[in-house]
Every structure is written in structure tokens, then in C-alpha cells.
PDB file of C-alpha atoms and ligand atoms in Angstrom:
ATOM      1  CA  MET A  17       0.000   0.000   0.000  1.00 41.00           C
ATOM      2  CA  LYS A  18       2.817   2.358   0.960  1.00 47.00           C
ATOM      3  CA  LEU A  19       4.563   1.537  -2.279  1.00 44.00           C
ATOM      4  CA  LEU A  20       1.388   2.167  -4.213  1.00 42.00           C
ATOM      5  CA  GLN A  21       0.933   5.515  -2.500  1.00 44.00           C
ATOM      6  CA  SER A  22       4.440   6.642  -3.304  1.00 41.00           C
ATOM      7  CA  ILE A  23       4.053   5.552  -6.882  1.00 40.00           C
ATOM      8  CA  THR A  24       0.835   7.560  -7.065  1.00 38.00           C
ATOM      9  CA  LEU A  25       2.595  10.539  -5.545  1.00 38.00           C
ATOM     10  CA  ILE A  26       5.516  10.273  -7.924  1.00 40.00           C
ATOM     11  CA  SER A  27       3.248  10.034 -10.910  1.00 39.00           C
ATOM     12  CA  LEU A  28       1.140  12.909  -9.610  1.00 38.00           C
ATOM     13  CA  CYS A  29       4.226  15.094  -9.293  1.00 35.00           C
ATOM     14  CA  ALA A  30       5.397  13.994 -12.692  1.00 39.00           C
ATOM     15  CA  SER A  31       2.081  14.840 -14.253  1.00 42.00           C
ATOM     16  CA  ILE A  32       2.019  18.253 -12.568  1.00 42.00           C
ATOM     17  CA  LEU A  33       5.503  18.951 -13.900  1.00 42.00           C
ATOM     18  CA  LEU A  34       4.512  17.727 -17.338  1.00 44.00           C
ATOM     19  CA  ALA A  35       1.349  19.754 -17.253  1.00 50.00           C
ATOM     20  CA  GLU A  36       3.402  22.853 -16.409  1.00 54.00           C
ATOM     21  CA  ALA A  37       6.169  22.541 -18.961  1.00 54.00           C
ATOM     22  CA  PRO A  38       4.352  21.467 -22.097  1.00 67.00           C
ATOM     23  CA  GLN A  39       1.671  24.143 -21.721  1.00 77.00           C
ATOM     24  CA  GLU A  40       3.934  26.685 -23.402  1.00 75.00           C
ATOM     25  CA  THR A  41       5.147  24.095 -25.894  1.00 77.00           C
ATOM     26  CA  ARG A  42       1.559  23.146 -26.559  1.00 80.00           C
ATOM     27  CA  THR A  43       0.584  26.705 -27.435  1.00 91.00           C
ATOM     28  CA  GLU A  44       3.686  27.001 -29.612  1.00 93.00           C
ATOM     29  CA  LEU A  45       2.718  23.721 -31.274  1.00 94.00           C
ATOM     30  CA  GLN A  46      -0.821  24.908 -31.880  1.00 94.00           C
ATOM     31  CA  LYS A  47       0.455  28.174 -33.324  1.00 95.00           C
ATOM     32  CA  THR A  48       2.957  26.283 -35.488  1.00 96.00           C
ATOM     33  CA  VAL A  49       0.168  24.142 -36.931  1.00 97.00           C
ATOM     34  CA  GLU A  50      -2.005  27.195 -37.615  1.00 96.00           C
ATOM     35  CA  ILE A  51       0.792  29.204 -39.249  1.00 96.00           C
ATOM     36  CA  GLY A  52       2.044  26.111 -41.105  1.00 97.00           C
ATOM     37  CA  GLU A  53      -1.389  25.311 -42.500  1.00 97.00           C
ATOM     38  CA  SER A  54      -2.204  28.834 -43.642  1.00 95.00           C
ATOM     39  CA  SER A  55       1.252  29.397 -45.184  1.00 95.00           C
ATOM     40  CA  ALA A  56       1.169  26.048 -47.020  1.00 96.00           C
ATOM     41  CA  LYS A  57      -2.323  26.850 -48.310  1.00 96.00           C
ATOM     42  CA  LEU A  58      -1.138  30.233 -49.595  1.00 94.00           C
ATOM     43  CA  LEU A  59       1.708  28.570 -51.512  1.00 94.00           C
ATOM     44  CA  ILE A  60      -0.438  25.735 -52.916  1.00 95.00           C
ATOM     45  CA  ASP A  61      -3.217  28.135 -53.983  1.00 94.00           C
ATOM     46  CA  THR A  62      -0.811  30.595 -55.598  1.00 92.00           C
ATOM     47  CA  LEU A  63       1.185  27.958 -57.496  1.00 92.00           C
ATOM     48  CA  GLY A  64      -1.974  26.016 -58.443  1.00 92.00           C
ATOM     49  CA  LYS A  65      -3.854  29.060 -59.737  1.00 93.00           C
ATOM     50  CA  ASN A  66      -0.937  30.258 -61.870  1.00 91.00           C
ATOM     51  CA  MET A  67      -0.248  26.768 -63.165  1.00 91.00           C
ATOM     52  CA  LYS A  68      -3.896  26.298 -64.228  1.00 92.00           C
ATOM     53  CA  GLU A  69      -3.900  29.616 -66.085  1.00 93.00           C
ATOM     54  CA  HIS A  70      -0.710  28.741 -67.980  1.00 93.00           C
ATOM     55  CA  MET A  71      -1.923  25.213 -68.770  1.00 92.00           C
ATOM     56  CA  ALA A  72      -5.145  26.656 -70.205  1.00 92.00           C
ATOM     57  CA  LYS A  73      -3.255  29.329 -72.167  1.00 91.00           C
ATOM     58  CA  GLY A  74      -0.355  27.408 -73.656  1.00 90.00           C
ATOM     59  CA  GLY A  75      -0.421  23.791 -72.424  1.00 92.00           C
ATOM     60  CA  ALA A  76       2.326  21.948 -70.557  1.00 92.00           C
ATOM     61  CA  MET A  77       5.241  23.790 -72.250  1.00 91.00           C
ATOM     62  CA  ASP A  78       3.870  27.188 -71.232  1.00 90.00           C
ATOM     63  CA  ALA A  79       3.193  25.942 -67.694  1.00 93.00           C
ATOM     64  CA  LEU A  80       6.680  24.418 -67.550  1.00 92.00           C
ATOM     65  CA  LYS A  81       8.268  27.747 -68.447  1.00 89.00           C
ATOM     66  CA  TYR A  82       6.124  29.353 -65.777  1.00 88.00           C
ATOM     67  CA  CYS A  83       7.251  26.764 -63.201  1.00 88.00           C
ATOM     68  CA  SER A  84      10.931  27.028 -64.046  1.00 88.00           C
ATOM     69  CA  ASP A  85      10.908  30.843 -64.196  1.00 87.00           C
ATOM     70  CA  GLU A  86       8.448  31.576 -61.440  1.00 86.00           C
ATOM     71  CA  ALA A  87       7.877  28.704 -58.970  1.00 85.00           C
ATOM     72  CA  TYR A  88      11.053  29.355 -56.997  1.00 85.00           C
ATOM     73  CA  PRO A  89      10.907  33.201 -57.045  1.00 86.00           C
ATOM     74  CA  LEU A  90       7.185  33.003 -56.249  1.00 86.00           C
ATOM     75  CA  THR A  91       7.948  30.898 -53.189  1.00 89.00           C
ATOM     76  CA  GLU A  92      10.479  33.551 -52.213  1.00 87.00           C
ATOM     77  CA  SER A  93       7.892  36.309 -52.685  1.00 88.00           C
ATOM     78  CA  ILE A  94       5.455  34.404 -50.454  1.00 90.00           C
ATOM     79  CA  ASN A  95       8.242  34.291 -47.889  1.00 91.00           C
ATOM     80  CA  LYS A  96       8.215  38.085 -47.863  1.00 90.00           C
ATOM     81  CA  LYS A  97       4.471  38.098 -47.190  1.00 89.00           C
ATOM     82  CA  LEU A  98       4.722  35.745 -44.226  1.00 90.00           C
ATOM     83  CA  GLN A  99       5.181  37.109 -40.745  1.00 87.00           C
ATOM     84  CA  GLN A 100       8.683  37.689 -39.436  1.00 88.00           C
ATOM     85  CA  GLY A 101      10.464  34.527 -38.332  1.00 92.00           C
ATOM     86  CA  THR A 102       8.466  32.347 -40.753  1.00 95.00           C
ATOM     87  CA  SER A 103       9.755  30.920 -44.020  1.00 96.00           C
ATOM     88  CA  ILE A 104       8.423  28.404 -46.526  1.00 96.00           C
ATOM     89  CA  LYS A 105       9.927  26.087 -49.121  1.00 96.00           C
ATOM     90  CA  ARG A 106       9.263  22.843 -51.008  1.00 97.00           C
ATOM     91  CA  ILE A 107      11.581  19.858 -50.647  1.00 98.00           C
ATOM     92  CA  SER A 108      11.923  16.488 -52.331  1.00 98.00           C
ATOM     93  CA  VAL A 109      14.442  13.641 -52.310  1.00 98.00           C
ATOM     94  CA  LYS A 110      13.794  13.235 -56.044  1.00 98.00           C
ATOM     95  CA  TYR A 111      13.962  16.947 -56.784  1.00 98.00           C
ATOM     96  CA  ARG A 112      13.945  18.928 -60.001  1.00 97.00           C
ATOM     97  CA  ASN A 113      15.573  22.074 -58.654  1.00 96.00           C
ATOM     98  CA  PRO A 114      18.658  21.274 -56.515  1.00 96.00           C
ATOM     99  CA  ALA A 115      17.697  24.271 -54.342  1.00 95.00           C
ATOM    100  CA  ASN A 116      14.759  22.102 -53.186  1.00 97.00           C
ATOM    101  CA  ALA A 117      17.002  19.274 -51.933  1.00 98.00           C
ATOM    102  CA  PRO A 118      16.317  18.344 -48.281  1.00 98.00           C
ATOM    103  CA  LYS A 119      18.725  19.541 -45.575  1.00 96.00           C
ATOM    104  CA  GLU A 120      19.550  18.370 -42.026  1.00 90.00           C
ATOM    105  CA  ASN A 121      16.782  16.062 -40.730  1.00 95.00           C
ATOM    106  CA  GLU A 122      14.516  16.815 -43.667  1.00 98.00           C
ATOM    107  CA  ALA A 123      15.639  13.855 -45.783  1.00 98.00           C
ATOM    108  CA  LYS A 124      14.977  11.468 -42.872  1.00 97.00           C
ATOM    109  CA  ILE A 125      11.513  12.903 -42.356  1.00 98.00           C
ATOM    110  CA  LEU A 126      10.724  12.571 -46.058  1.00 98.00           C
ATOM    111  CA  GLU A 127      11.913   8.963 -45.935  1.00 97.00           C
ATOM    112  CA  SER A 128       9.638   8.340 -42.935  1.00 97.00           C
ATOM    113  CA  PHE A 129       6.633   9.605 -44.874  1.00 98.00           C
ATOM    114  CA  GLU A 130       7.604   7.341 -47.734  1.00 97.00           C
ATOM    115  CA  SER A 131       8.018   4.277 -45.484  1.00 97.00           C
ATOM    116  CA  LEU A 132       4.600   4.929 -43.920  1.00 96.00           C
ATOM    117  CA  GLN A 133       3.017   5.108 -47.332  1.00 95.00           C
ATOM    118  CA  ALA A 134       4.734   1.865 -48.373  1.00 95.00           C
ATOM    119  CA  LEU A 135       3.090   0.229 -45.324  1.00 96.00           C
ATOM    120  CA  ASN A 136      -0.310   1.425 -46.564  1.00 95.00           C
ATOM    121  CA  VAL A 137      -0.562   3.932 -43.719  1.00 96.00           C
ATOM    122  CA  ALA A 138      -2.572   7.006 -44.703  1.00 95.00           C
ATOM    123  CA  LEU A 139      -0.176   9.949 -44.537  1.00 96.00           C
ATOM    124  CA  PRO A 140      -0.796  12.456 -41.736  1.00 96.00           C
ATOM    125  CA  GLU A 141      -1.887  15.960 -42.745  1.00 96.00           C
ATOM    126  CA  TYR A 142       1.270  17.327 -41.172  1.00 97.00           C
ATOM    127  CA  LEU A 143       4.181  16.669 -38.812  1.00 97.00           C
ATOM    128  CA  VAL A 144       5.923  19.154 -36.531  1.00 97.00           C
ATOM    129  CA  GLU A 145       9.627  18.912 -35.731  1.00 97.00           C
ATOM    130  CA  LYS A 146      11.174  20.930 -32.905  1.00 95.00           C
ATOM    131  CA  THR A 147      14.566  21.886 -34.283  1.00 96.00           C
ATOM    132  CA  ALA A 148      15.754  24.182 -31.460  1.00 95.00           C
ATOM    133  CA  GLU A 149      14.381  26.123 -28.520  1.00 94.00           C
ATOM    134  CA  LYS A 150      11.376  28.091 -29.850  1.00 94.00           C
ATOM    135  CA  THR A 151      11.996  26.884 -33.405  1.00 96.00           C
ATOM    136  CA  TYR A 152       9.764  24.449 -35.262  1.00 97.00           C
ATOM    137  CA  LYS A 153       9.362  23.003 -38.708  1.00 98.00           C
ATOM    138  CA  TYR A 154       5.904  22.187 -40.019  1.00 98.00           C
ATOM    139  CA  TYR A 155       5.900  19.523 -42.760  1.00 98.00           C
ATOM    140  CA  LYS A 156       2.983  18.998 -45.124  1.00 98.00           C
ATOM    141  CA  PRO A 157       3.456  15.831 -47.210  1.00 98.00           C
ATOM    142  CA  LEU A 158       2.749  16.121 -50.949  1.00 98.00           C
ATOM    143  CA  THR A 159       1.732  13.309 -53.271  1.00 98.00           C
ATOM    144  CA  ILE A 160       1.126  13.110 -56.982  1.00 97.00           C
ATOM    145  CA  ASN A 161      -2.567  13.747 -56.439  1.00 95.00           C
ATOM    146  CA  ASN A 162      -3.622  14.939 -59.874  1.00 94.00           C
ATOM    147  CA  GLU A 163      -3.081  13.549 -63.390  1.00 95.00           C
ATOM    148  CA  VAL A 164      -1.765  16.981 -64.391  1.00 93.00           C
ATOM    149  CA  CYS A 165       1.360  16.474 -62.240  1.00 95.00           C
ATOM    150  CA  LEU A 166       2.349  13.570 -64.495  1.00 97.00           C
ATOM    151  CA  LYS A 167       2.691  15.867 -67.502  1.00 95.00           C
ATOM    152  CA  CYS A 168       5.877  17.226 -65.962  1.00 96.00           C
ATOM    153  CA  HIS A 169       6.769  14.606 -63.331  1.00 98.00           C
ATOM    154  CA  GLY A 170       5.637  11.363 -65.033  1.00 98.00           C
ATOM    155  CA  ASN A 171       7.221   9.590 -67.982  1.00 98.00           C
ATOM    156  CA  ILE A 172       8.368  12.839 -69.587  1.00 97.00           C
ATOM    157  CA  ALA A 173      10.570  11.010 -72.132  1.00 96.00           C
ATOM    158  CA  THR A 174       7.404  10.652 -74.259  1.00 96.00           C
ATOM    159  CA  ASP A 175       7.211  14.443 -74.678  1.00 95.00           C
ATOM    160  CA  ILE A 176      10.481  15.227 -76.444  1.00 96.00           C
ATOM    161  CA  ASP A 177      10.167  19.036 -76.387  1.00 94.00           C
ATOM    162  CA  LEU A 178       9.243  19.114 -72.735  1.00 95.00           C
ATOM    163  CA  LYS A 179      11.990  16.649 -71.792  1.00 96.00           C
ATOM    164  CA  ARG A 180      14.549  18.750 -73.700  1.00 96.00           C
ATOM    165  CA  GLU A 181      13.444  21.949 -71.959  1.00 95.00           C
ATOM    166  CA  VAL A 182      13.537  20.277 -68.522  1.00 96.00           C
ATOM    167  CA  SER A 183      17.044  18.893 -69.118  1.00 96.00           C
ATOM    168  CA  LYS A 184      18.224  22.294 -70.328  1.00 95.00           C
ATOM    169  CA  VAL A 185      17.046  24.162 -67.217  1.00 95.00           C
ATOM    170  CA  TYR A 186      17.567  21.307 -64.724  1.00 96.00           C
ATOM    171  CA  PRO A 187      20.488  19.116 -65.854  1.00 96.00           C
ATOM    172  CA  LEU A 188      20.350  17.292 -62.493  1.00 95.00           C
ATOM    173  CA  ASP A 189      16.583  16.658 -62.660  1.00 97.00           C
ATOM    174  CA  LYS A 190      15.383  13.623 -60.693  1.00 98.00           C
ATOM    175  CA  ALA A 191      11.693  14.573 -60.546  1.00 98.00           C
ATOM    176  CA  PHE A 192      10.290  12.316 -63.295  1.00 98.00           C
ATOM    177  CA  ASN A 193       8.861   8.795 -63.655  1.00 98.00           C
ATOM    178  CA  TYR A 194       6.479   9.420 -60.766  1.00 98.00           C
ATOM    179  CA  LYS A 195       3.122   7.624 -60.835  1.00 98.00           C
ATOM    180  CA  MET A 196      -0.290   8.599 -59.470  1.00 98.00           C
ATOM    181  CA  ASN A 197      -0.356   8.700 -55.640  1.00 96.00           C
ATOM    182  CA  ASP A 198       3.447   8.472 -55.321  1.00 97.00           C
ATOM    183  CA  PHE A 199       4.940  10.410 -52.451  1.00 98.00           C
ATOM    184  CA  ARG A 200       6.450  13.553 -53.977  1.00 98.00           C
ATOM    185  CA  GLY A 201       7.947  15.602 -51.137  1.00 98.00           C
ATOM    186  CA  ALA A 202       6.788  18.191 -48.646  1.00 98.00           C
ATOM    187  CA  ILE A 203       6.129  21.812 -47.975  1.00 98.00           C
ATOM    188  CA  VAL A 204       8.227  22.946 -45.035  1.00 98.00           C
ATOM    189  CA  VAL A 205       7.322  25.993 -42.986  1.00 98.00           C
ATOM    190  CA  THR A 206       9.993  27.037 -40.489  1.00 97.00           C
ATOM    191  CA  ILE A 207       8.770  29.129 -37.572  1.00 97.00           C
ATOM    192  CA  LYS A 208      10.922  30.898 -34.984  1.00 95.00           C
ATOM    193  CA  TYR A 209       9.231  32.406 -31.930  1.00 93.00           C
TER     194      TYR A 209
HETATM  195  C1  HEC B 311       4.030  22.250 -66.210  1.00 78.97           C
HETATM  196  C2  HEC B 311       4.982  21.403 -65.544  1.00 78.97           C
HETATM  197  C3  HEC B 311       4.715  20.996 -64.116  1.00 78.97           C
HETATM  198  C4  HEC B 311       3.561  20.475 -63.594  1.00 78.97           C
HETATM  199  C5  HEC B 311       2.241  20.218 -64.320  1.00 78.97           C
HETATM  200  C6  HEC B 311       3.838  20.189 -62.203  1.00 78.97           C
HETATM  201  N1  HEC B 311       5.135  20.532 -61.882  1.00 78.97           N
HETATM  202 FE1  HEC B 311       6.039  20.292 -60.086  1.00 78.97          FE
HETATM  203  N2  HEC B 311       7.690  21.246 -60.800  1.00 78.97           N
HETATM  204  C7  HEC B 311       7.871  21.669 -62.106  1.00 78.97           C
HETATM  205  C8  HEC B 311       9.123  22.407 -62.180  1.00 78.97           C
HETATM  206  C9  HEC B 311       9.713  23.058 -63.427  1.00 78.97           C
HETATM  207  C10 HEC B 311       9.674  22.410 -60.888  1.00 78.97           C
HETATM  208  C11 HEC B 311      10.953  23.089 -60.405  1.00 78.97           C
HETATM  209  C12 HEC B 311      10.549  24.452 -59.851  1.00 78.97           C
HETATM  210  C13 HEC B 311      11.679  25.195 -59.176  1.00 78.97           C
HETATM  211  O1  HEC B 311      12.620  25.579 -59.874  1.00 78.97           O
HETATM  212  O2  HEC B 311      11.600  25.366 -57.949  1.00 78.97           O
HETATM  213  C14 HEC B 311       8.739  21.660 -60.047  1.00 78.97           C
HETATM  214  C15 HEC B 311       8.940  21.442 -58.702  1.00 78.97           C
HETATM  215  C16 HEC B 311       8.081  20.729 -57.888  1.00 78.97           C
HETATM  216  C17 HEC B 311       8.317  20.488 -56.482  1.00 78.97           C
HETATM  217  C18 HEC B 311       9.498  21.004 -55.645  1.00 78.97           C
HETATM  218  C19 HEC B 311      10.587  19.976 -55.519  1.00 78.97           C
HETATM  219  C20 HEC B 311      11.439  19.804 -56.767  1.00 78.97           C
HETATM  220  O3  HEC B 311      11.324  18.728 -57.362  1.00 78.97           O
HETATM  221  O4  HEC B 311      12.206  20.738 -57.135  1.00 78.97           O
HETATM  222  C21 HEC B 311       7.253  19.760 -56.029  1.00 78.97           C
HETATM  223  C22 HEC B 311       7.046  19.227 -54.616  1.00 78.97           C
HETATM  224  C23 HEC B 311       6.350  19.566 -57.156  1.00 78.97           C
HETATM  225  N3  HEC B 311       6.886  20.173 -58.272  1.00 78.97           N
HETATM  226  C24 HEC B 311       5.149  18.888 -57.084  1.00 78.97           C
HETATM  227  C25 HEC B 311       4.210  18.898 -58.106  1.00 78.97           C
HETATM  228  C26 HEC B 311       2.871  18.355 -57.971  1.00 78.97           C
HETATM  229  C27 HEC B 311       2.319  17.662 -56.714  1.00 78.97           C
HETATM  230  C28 HEC B 311       2.216  18.597 -59.148  1.00 78.97           C
HETATM  231  C29 HEC B 311       0.772  18.333 -59.478  1.00 78.97           C
HETATM  232  C30 HEC B 311      -0.216  18.977 -58.618  1.00 78.97           C
HETATM  233  C31 HEC B 311       3.173  19.284 -60.036  1.00 78.97           C
HETATM  234  N4  HEC B 311       4.356  19.436 -59.364  1.00 78.97           N
HETATM  235  C32 HEC B 311       2.906  19.664 -61.326  1.00 78.97           C
HETATM  236  C33 HEC B 311       7.005  21.463 -63.160  1.00 78.97           C
HETATM  237  C34 HEC B 311       5.703  21.017 -63.028  1.00 78.97           C
END
């Protein structure tokens, strides 16, 4: 009985301590998810809207030129719109633009998403990594979720002009031969409080 009481006491203390400390972390986590979600949505909506317009205007070649000229600078311009301490980017292990290659723990996290998917686990909407005190990374996994992605990330060897243009701009391109529902990469929003 004595033992049981002390165990109860220890766990009570532990839970009080835990309840104290994570409160702040919990609010930071909640904020990270909110900021991460809204920033990722802004990027997806902006890229998607522009891509659709170019596809409708001049087909895949026009949209490709838009992506290679604008996707990266556009991401940078969204960065300027985000609140101070927040930045956004897209990453992929099989990237097209080497500037989108994963850094630090990012590659491991992308691999984890991929392993989950290989086990038939539905991917989570997001993951949050604490990278330092008051610094978090919000990850939103991206899949090939639309047939249109395959025009530029599928078997592009069948479209000679497009393939040539891609190789010209991105000699190190790895972002092709994807299939529907393949894991493609992630949007990463870094937030410093
Ligand atoms: C018209 C061609 C085109 C289409 C369609 C397209 N992309 Fe891309 N994608 C590109 C180009 C070009 C880049 C490199 C942009 C840059 O320089 O940052 C890219 C980059 C990316 C990246 C960043 C990582 C990397 O490989 O550099 C992701 C993630 C991505 N695309 C996902 C998608 C998804 C998901 C779809 C479908 C919803 C899609 N793309 C449709 C051309 C396209």
C-alpha cells in the first residue's frame, strides 16, 4: 500500500511537472500548426492558380516555363508576405531544382513519410519537428494527387520538347517517372518564436 501511495505521488508530481512545462510548448505547437497550415495553403493556392492559367493558355510547355521561371521566385515572394520569423519552401528527395534538396533532418523525415506510405498507412496531414528552442518546422506531405502532375513529373521522355526543356534548365533533374499517388515531397514551414 505504501509503495502504491508513493508511486501515485511520484506520478502525480510527474504529471504536474509535465502539465506545467508542455503548456507553453503546446501553445507554440498549436500556433505552429495554424501558421504552417495557412502558409502552405497560400503557396499551394498561388502555385496552383498560376499553373492552371498557364496550362489553359499554352499547355504543358507554357506551364513548364512558368514553373521554371516563377515557382522558386514566387515561393520567395510568399516568404516576404509571411510574418517575421516564418519561411516556406518545397523539398523532395527526387527533386527537379537542386535548391529544393532536403537539408539536415529533412531527408529522414521525407523517408519516414515514404516508409509509412509503403506500409499502406494514410499519410498524416502534417508533422511538426522541434529543431531548437522556440523553433519548429511544419511539414505537409505532398503526393502526386492529380493527373496533371504527371505531364511534368511522369514519364516525360514521351514528350520530347518538354523533356529537352527540362534537361536544359535542370540538368540534375530527378523529378520524373512518378506515378499517381506516389509520395512527392513536402512543404516545409519554419517558424521561430
Ligand atoms: C508544367 C509542368 C509541371 C507540372 C504540371 C507540375 N510541376 Fe512540379 N515542378 C515543375 C518544375 C519546373 C519544378 C521546379 C521548380 C523550381 O525551380 O523550384 C517543379 C517542382 C516541384 C516540387 C518542388 C521539388 C522539386 O522537385 O524541385 C514539387 C514538390 C512539385 N513540383 C510537385 C508537383 C505536384 C504535386 C504537381 C501536381 C499537382 C506538379 N508538381 C505539377 C514542373 C511542373
